[in-house]
mmCIF file of C-alpha atoms and ligand atoms in Angstrom:
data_model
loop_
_atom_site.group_PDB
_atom_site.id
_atom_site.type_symbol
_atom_site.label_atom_id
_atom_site.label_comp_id
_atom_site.label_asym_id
_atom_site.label_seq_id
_atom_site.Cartn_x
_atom_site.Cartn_y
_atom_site.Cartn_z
ATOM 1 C CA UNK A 1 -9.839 41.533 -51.143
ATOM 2 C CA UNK A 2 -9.815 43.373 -47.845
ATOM 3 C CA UNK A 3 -12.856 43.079 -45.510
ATOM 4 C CA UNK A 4 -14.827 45.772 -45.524
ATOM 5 C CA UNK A 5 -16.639 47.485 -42.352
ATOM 6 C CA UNK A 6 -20.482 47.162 -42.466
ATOM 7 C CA UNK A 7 -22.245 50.604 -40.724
ATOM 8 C CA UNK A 8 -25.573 49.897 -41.424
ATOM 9 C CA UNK A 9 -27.625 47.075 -42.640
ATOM 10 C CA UNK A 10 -31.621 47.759 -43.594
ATOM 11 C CA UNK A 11 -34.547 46.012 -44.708
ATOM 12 C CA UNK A 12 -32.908 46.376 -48.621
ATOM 13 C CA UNK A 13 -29.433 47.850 -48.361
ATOM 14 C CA UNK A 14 -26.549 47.474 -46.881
ATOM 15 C CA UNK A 15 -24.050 50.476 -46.148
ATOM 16 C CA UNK A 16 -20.262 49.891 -46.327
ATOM 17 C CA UNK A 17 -17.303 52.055 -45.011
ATOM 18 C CA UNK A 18 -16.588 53.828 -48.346
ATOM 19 C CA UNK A 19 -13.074 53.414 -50.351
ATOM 20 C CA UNK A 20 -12.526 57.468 -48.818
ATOM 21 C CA UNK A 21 -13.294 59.278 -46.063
ATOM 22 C CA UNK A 22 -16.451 60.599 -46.184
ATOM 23 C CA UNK A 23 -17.493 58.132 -48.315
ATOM 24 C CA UNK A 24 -19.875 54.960 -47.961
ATOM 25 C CA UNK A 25 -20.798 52.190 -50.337
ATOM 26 C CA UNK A 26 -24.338 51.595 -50.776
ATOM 27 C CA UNK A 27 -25.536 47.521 -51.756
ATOM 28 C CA UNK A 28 -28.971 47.192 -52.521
ATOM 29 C CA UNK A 29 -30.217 44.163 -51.587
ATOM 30 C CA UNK A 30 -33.077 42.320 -53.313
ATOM 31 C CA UNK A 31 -35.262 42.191 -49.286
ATOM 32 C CA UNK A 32 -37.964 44.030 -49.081
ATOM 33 C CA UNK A 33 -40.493 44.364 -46.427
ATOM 34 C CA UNK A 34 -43.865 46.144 -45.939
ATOM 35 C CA UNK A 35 -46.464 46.800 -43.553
ATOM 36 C CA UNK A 36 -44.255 47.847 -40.762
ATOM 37 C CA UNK A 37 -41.857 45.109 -41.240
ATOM 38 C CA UNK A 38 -44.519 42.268 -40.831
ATOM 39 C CA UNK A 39 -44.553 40.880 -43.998
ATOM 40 C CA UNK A 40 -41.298 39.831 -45.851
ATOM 41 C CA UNK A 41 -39.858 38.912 -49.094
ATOM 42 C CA UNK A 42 -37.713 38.573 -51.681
ATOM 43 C CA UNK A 43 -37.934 40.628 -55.597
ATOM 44 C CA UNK A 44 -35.441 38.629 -57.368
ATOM 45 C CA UNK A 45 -33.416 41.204 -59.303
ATOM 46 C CA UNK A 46 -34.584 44.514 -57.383
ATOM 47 C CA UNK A 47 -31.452 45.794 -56.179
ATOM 48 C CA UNK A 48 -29.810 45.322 -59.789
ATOM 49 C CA UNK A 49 -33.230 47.495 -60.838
ATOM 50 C CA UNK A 50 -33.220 49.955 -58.000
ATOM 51 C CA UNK A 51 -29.315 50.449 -57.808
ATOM 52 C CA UNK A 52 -29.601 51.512 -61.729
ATOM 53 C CA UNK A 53 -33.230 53.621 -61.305
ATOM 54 C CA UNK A 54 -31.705 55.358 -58.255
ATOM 55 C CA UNK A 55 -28.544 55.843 -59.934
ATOM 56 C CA UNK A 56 -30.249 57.443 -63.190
ATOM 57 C CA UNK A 57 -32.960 59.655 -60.487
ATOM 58 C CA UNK A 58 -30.145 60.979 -58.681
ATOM 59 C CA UNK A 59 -27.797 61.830 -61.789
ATOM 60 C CA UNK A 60 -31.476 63.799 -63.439
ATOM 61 C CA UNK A 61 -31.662 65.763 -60.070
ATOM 62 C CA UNK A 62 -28.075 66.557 -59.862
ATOM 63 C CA UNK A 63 -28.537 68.067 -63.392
ATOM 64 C CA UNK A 64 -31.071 70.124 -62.377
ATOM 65 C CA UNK A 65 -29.073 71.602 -59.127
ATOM 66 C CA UNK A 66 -31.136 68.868 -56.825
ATOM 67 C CA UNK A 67 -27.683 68.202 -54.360
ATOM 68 C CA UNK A 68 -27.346 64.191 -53.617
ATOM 69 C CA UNK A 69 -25.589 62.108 -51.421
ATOM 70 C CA UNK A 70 -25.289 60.249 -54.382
ATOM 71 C CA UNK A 71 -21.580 60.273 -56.489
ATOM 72 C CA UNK A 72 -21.127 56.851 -59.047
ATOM 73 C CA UNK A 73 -22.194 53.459 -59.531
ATOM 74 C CA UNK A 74 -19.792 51.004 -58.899
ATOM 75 C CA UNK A 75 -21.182 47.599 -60.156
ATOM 76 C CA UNK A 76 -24.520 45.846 -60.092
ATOM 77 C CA UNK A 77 -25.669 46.182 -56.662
ATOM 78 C CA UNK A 78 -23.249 49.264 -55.035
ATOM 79 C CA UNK A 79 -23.335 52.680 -55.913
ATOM 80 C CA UNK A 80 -20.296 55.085 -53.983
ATOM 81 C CA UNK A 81 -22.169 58.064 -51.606
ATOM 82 C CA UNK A 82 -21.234 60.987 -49.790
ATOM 83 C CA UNK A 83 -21.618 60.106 -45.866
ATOM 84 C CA UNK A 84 -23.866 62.169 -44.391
ATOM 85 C CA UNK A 85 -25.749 62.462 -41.340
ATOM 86 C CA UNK A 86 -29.282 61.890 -41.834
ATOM 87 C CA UNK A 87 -31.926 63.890 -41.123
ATOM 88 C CA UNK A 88 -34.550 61.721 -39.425
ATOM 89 C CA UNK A 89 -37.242 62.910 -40.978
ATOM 90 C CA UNK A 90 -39.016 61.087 -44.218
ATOM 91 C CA UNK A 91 -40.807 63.667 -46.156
ATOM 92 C CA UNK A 92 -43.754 62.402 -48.398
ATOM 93 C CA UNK A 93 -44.735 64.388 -51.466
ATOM 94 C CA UNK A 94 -48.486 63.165 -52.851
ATOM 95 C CA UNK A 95 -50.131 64.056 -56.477
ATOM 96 C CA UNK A 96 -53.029 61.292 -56.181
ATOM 97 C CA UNK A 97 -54.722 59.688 -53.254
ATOM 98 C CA UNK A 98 -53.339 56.760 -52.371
ATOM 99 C CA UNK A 99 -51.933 54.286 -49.356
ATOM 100 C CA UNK A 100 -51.935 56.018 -45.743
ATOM 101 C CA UNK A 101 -53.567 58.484 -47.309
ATOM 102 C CA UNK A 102 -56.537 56.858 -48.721
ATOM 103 C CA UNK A 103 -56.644 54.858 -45.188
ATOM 104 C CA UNK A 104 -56.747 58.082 -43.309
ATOM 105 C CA UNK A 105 -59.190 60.359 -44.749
ATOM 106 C CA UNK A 106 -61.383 57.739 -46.443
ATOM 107 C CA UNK A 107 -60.924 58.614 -50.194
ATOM 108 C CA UNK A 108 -61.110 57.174 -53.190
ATOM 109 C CA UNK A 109 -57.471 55.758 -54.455
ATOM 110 C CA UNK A 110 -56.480 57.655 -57.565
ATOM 111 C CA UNK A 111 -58.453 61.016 -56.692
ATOM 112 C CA UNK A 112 -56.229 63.311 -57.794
ATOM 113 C CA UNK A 113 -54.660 66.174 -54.959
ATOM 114 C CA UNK A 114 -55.979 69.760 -55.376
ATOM 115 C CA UNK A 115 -52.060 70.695 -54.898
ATOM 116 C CA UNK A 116 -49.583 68.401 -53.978
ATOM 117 C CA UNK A 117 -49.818 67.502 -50.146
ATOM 118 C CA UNK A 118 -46.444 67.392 -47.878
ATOM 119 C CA UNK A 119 -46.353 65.152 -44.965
ATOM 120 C CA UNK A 120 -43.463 64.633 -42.233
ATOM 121 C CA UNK A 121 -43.070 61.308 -40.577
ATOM 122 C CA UNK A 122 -40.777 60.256 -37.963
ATOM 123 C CA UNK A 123 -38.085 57.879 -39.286
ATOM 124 C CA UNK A 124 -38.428 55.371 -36.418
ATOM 125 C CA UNK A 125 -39.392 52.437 -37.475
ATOM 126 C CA UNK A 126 -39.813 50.839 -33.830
ATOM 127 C CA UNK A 127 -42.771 53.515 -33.533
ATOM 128 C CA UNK A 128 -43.815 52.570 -37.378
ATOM 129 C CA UNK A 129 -42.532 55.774 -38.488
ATOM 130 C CA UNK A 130 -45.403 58.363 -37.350
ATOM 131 C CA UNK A 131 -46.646 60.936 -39.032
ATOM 132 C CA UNK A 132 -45.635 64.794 -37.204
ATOM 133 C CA UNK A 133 -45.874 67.905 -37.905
ATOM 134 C CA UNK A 134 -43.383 70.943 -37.880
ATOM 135 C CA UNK A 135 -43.872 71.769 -34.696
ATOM 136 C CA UNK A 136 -42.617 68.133 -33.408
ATOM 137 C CA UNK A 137 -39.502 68.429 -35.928
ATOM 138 C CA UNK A 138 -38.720 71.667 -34.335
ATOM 139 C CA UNK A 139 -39.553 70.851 -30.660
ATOM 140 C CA UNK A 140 -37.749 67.612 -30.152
ATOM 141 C CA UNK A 141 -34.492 68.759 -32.200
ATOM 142 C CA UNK A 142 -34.844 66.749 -35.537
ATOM 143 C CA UNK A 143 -34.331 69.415 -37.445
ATOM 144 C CA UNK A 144 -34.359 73.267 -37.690
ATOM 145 C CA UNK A 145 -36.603 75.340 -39.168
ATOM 146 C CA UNK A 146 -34.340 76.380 -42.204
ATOM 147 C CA UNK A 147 -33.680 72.422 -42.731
ATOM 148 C CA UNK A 148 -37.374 72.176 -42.539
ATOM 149 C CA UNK A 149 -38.215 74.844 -45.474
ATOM 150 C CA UNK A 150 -34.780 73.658 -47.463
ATOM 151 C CA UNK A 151 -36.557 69.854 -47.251
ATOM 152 C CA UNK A 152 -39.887 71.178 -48.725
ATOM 153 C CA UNK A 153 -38.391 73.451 -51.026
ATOM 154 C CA UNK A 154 -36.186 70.686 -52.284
ATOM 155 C CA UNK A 155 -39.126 67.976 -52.364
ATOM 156 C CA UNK A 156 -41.291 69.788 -54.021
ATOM 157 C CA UNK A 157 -38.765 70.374 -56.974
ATOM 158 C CA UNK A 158 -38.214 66.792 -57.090
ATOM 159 C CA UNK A 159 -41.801 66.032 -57.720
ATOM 160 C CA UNK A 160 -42.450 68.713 -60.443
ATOM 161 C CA UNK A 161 -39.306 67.229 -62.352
ATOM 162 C CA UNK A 162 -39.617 63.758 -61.886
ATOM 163 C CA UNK A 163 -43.700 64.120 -62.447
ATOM 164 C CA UNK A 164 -42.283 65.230 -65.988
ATOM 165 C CA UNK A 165 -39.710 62.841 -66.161
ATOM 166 C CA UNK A 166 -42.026 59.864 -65.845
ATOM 167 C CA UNK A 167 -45.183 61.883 -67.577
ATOM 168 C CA UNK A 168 -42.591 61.213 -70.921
ATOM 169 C CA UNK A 169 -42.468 57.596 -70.091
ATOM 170 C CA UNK A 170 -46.211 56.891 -69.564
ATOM 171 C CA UNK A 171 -46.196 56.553 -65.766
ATOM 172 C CA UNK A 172 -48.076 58.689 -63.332
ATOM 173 C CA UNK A 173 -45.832 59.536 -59.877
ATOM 174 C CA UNK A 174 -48.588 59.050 -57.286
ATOM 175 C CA UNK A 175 -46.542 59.783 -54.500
ATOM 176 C CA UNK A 176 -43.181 59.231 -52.749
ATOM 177 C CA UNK A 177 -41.140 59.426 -49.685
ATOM 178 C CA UNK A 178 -37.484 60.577 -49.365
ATOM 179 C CA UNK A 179 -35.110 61.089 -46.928
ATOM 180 C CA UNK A 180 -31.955 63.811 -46.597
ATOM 181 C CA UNK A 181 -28.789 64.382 -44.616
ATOM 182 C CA UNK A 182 -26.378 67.130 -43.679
ATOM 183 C CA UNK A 183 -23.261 66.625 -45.615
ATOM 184 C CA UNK A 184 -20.402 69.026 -43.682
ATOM 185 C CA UNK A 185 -17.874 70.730 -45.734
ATOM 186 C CA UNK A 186 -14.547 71.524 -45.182
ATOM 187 C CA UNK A 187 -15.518 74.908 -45.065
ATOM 188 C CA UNK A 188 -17.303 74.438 -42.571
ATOM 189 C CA UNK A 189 -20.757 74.921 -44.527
ATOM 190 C CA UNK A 190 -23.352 72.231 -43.801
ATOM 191 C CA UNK A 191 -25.585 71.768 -47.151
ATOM 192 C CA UNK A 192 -29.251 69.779 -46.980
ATOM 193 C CA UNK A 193 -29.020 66.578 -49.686
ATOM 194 C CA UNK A 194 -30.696 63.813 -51.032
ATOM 195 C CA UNK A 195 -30.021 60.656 -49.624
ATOM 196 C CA UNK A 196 -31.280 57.001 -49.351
ATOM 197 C CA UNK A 197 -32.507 56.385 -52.540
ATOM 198 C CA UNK A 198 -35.457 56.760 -55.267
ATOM 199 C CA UNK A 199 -36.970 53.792 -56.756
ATOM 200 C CA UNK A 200 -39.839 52.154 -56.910
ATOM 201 C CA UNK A 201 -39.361 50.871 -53.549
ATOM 202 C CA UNK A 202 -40.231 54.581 -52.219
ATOM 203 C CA UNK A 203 -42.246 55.871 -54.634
ATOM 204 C CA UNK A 204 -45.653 54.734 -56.108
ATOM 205 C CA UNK A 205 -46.008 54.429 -59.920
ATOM 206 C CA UNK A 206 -48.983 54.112 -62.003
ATOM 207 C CA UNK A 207 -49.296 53.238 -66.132
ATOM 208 C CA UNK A 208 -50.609 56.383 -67.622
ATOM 209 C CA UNK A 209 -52.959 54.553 -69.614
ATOM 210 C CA UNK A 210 -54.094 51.458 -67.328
ATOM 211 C CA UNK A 211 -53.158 52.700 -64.097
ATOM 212 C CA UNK A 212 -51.554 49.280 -63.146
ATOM 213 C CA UNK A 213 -49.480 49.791 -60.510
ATOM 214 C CA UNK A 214 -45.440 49.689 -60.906
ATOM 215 C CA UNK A 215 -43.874 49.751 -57.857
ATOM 216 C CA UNK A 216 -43.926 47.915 -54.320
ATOM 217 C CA UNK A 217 -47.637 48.046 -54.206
ATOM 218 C CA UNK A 218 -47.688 44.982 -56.011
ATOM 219 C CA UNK A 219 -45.075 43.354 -52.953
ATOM 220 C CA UNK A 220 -47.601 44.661 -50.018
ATOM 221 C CA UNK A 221 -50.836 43.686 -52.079
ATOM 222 C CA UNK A 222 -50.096 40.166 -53.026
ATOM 223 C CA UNK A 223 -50.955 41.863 -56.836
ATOM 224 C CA UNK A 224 -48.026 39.490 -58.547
ATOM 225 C CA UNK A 225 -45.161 40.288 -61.215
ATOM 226 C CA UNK A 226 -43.094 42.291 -59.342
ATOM 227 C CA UNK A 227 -40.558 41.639 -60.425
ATOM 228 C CA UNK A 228 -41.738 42.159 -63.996
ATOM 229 C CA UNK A 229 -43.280 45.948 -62.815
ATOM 230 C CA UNK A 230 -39.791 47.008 -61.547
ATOM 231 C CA UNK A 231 -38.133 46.001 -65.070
ATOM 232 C CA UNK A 232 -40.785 47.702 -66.654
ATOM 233 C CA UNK A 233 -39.810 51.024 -64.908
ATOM 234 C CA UNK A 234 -36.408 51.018 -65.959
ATOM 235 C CA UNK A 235 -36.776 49.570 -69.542
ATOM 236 C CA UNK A 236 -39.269 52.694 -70.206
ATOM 237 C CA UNK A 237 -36.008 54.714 -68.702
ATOM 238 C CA UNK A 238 -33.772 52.752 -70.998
ATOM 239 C CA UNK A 239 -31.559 51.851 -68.491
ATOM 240 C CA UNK A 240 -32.167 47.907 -67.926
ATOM 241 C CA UNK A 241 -28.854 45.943 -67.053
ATOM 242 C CA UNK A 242 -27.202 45.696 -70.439
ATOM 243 C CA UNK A 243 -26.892 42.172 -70.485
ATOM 244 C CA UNK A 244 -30.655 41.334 -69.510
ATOM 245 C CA UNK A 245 -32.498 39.862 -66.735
ATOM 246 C CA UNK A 246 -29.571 37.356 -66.444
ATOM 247 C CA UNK A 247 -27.620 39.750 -64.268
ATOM 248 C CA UNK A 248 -30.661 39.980 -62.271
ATOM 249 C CA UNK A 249 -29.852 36.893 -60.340
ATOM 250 C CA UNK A 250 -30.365 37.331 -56.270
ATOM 251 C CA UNK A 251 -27.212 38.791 -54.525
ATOM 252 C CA UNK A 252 -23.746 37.296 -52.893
ATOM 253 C CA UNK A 253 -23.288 40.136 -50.053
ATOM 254 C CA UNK A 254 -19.484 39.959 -49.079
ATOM 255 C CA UNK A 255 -19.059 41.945 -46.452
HETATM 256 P P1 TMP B 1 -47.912 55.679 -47.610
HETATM 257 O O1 TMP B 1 -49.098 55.992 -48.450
HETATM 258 O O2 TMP B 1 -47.888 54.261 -47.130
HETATM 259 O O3 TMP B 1 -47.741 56.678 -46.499
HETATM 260 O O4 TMP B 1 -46.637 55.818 -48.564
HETATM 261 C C1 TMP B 1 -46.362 57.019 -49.247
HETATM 262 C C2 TMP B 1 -45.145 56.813 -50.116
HETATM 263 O O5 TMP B 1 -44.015 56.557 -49.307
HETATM 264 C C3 TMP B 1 -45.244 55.629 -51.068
HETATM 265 O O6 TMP B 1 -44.671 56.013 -52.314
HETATM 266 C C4 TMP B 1 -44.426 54.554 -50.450
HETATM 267 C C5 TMP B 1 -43.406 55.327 -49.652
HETATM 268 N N1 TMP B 1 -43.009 54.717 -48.390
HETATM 269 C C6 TMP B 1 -41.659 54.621 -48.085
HETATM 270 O O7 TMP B 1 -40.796 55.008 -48.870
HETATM 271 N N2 TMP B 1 -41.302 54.082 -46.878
HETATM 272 C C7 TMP B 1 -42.231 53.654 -45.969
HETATM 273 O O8 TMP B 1 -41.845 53.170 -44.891
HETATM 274 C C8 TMP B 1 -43.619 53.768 -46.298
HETATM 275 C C9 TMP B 1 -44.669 53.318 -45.324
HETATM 276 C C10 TMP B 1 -43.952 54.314 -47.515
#
């Protein structure tokens, strides 16, 4: 099989020259890191869990007119994208106190937002990814003001529909943090999309009824089966690998 080129290698994927131009392959690794890349490890099986919970995310959003970088899965651990050019800007989206936010303004975890709050960071990670406003999005060329408002608009659908989405599988989304790009068109036009990916890596997810946590909170806490909270997510989707947690063995990268 022919080498492929490597682009881009993160702390838990891996992107690929793509089959087409314009195209990249995305491998999600099972590496995770937290706390501004101090603290390492390894969640046997999460990039068979996230490839498929991103994959079935994106595919929701696309129904709804949410445009994605995302275009098929191609086996376990790749999924085919659009190449864009990323925006670098990570917009949060929070429903409940929690995390930075807890950290910041001294509240209690799990006190529920008033509205949902929007927050801009940076996407730097050799400044830890700082939180900016508009203003420093604007001023230092990141990103336009119609990119800006397109971003929010766009976020904020995402977290009324996937708040539902998840509200029908017992799970409360707490927060998350996603990323876009500008994918250029033949025609010239440039359109604002999804990218990255949406799992439980970027967002946090609580049990309805316990509020056990069911994402990567469990990694940066020391709080145990992760592994276990990941599956969970995407057996309540109904989209765990259909031969089991055997396919979730750790990954073979061949680059
Ligand atoms: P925070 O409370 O730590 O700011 O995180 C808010 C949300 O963003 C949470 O769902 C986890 C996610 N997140 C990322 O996707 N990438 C990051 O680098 C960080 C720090 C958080």
């Amino acid at each position: 099989m022919a080498r492929r080129r490597q682009i881009y290698e993160g702390k838990a994927k891996v992107l690929f020259e793509g089959p087409e131009p314009g195209t990249l392959v995305q491998y999600f690794k099972d590496d995770t890191s937290a706390l501004n890349n101090q603290k390492h490890g390894i969640i046997t099986g999460k990039g068979v869990l996230n490839n498929r919970i991103s994959e079935y995310l994106m595919v929701r959003l696309q129904e709804i007119g949410v445009p994605t970088h995302f275009m098929r899965r191609l086996n376990m651990r790749e999924q085919l994208v659009r190449e864009v050019e990323i925006i670098p800007v990570e917009i949060a989206v929070r429903n409940v106190a929690a995390g930075s936010l807890v950290q910041r303004f001294g509240l209690a975890e799990g006190t529920p937002m008033p509205r949902s709050v929007v927050e801009y960071y940076y996407k730097n990670s050799e400044l830890s990814n700082p939180l900016v406003s508009e203003e420093h999005i604007t001023a230092f060329g990141w990103a336009a003001i119609g990119e800006i408002d397109e971003m929010l608009n766009l976020s904020l659908r995402i977290n009324d529909f996937l708040s539902g989405l998840f509200l029908g599988i017992g799970i409360r989304l707490v927060d998350f943090r996603v990323e876009y790009g500008r994918l250029y068109h033949d025609s010239g036009d440039i359109q604002i999309v999804l990218a990255d990916e949406l799992s439980p890596d970027n967002c946090r997810l609580w049990d309805m009824q316990t509020n056990e946590k069911m994402d990567k909170d469990r990694f940066r806490h020391d709080l145990g089966k992760v592994e276990e909270a990941y599956q969970e997510v995407a057996r309540r989707l109904g989209i765990l690998p259909e031969n089991g947690p055997r396919e979730l063995k750790p990954p073979i990268i061949s680059p």
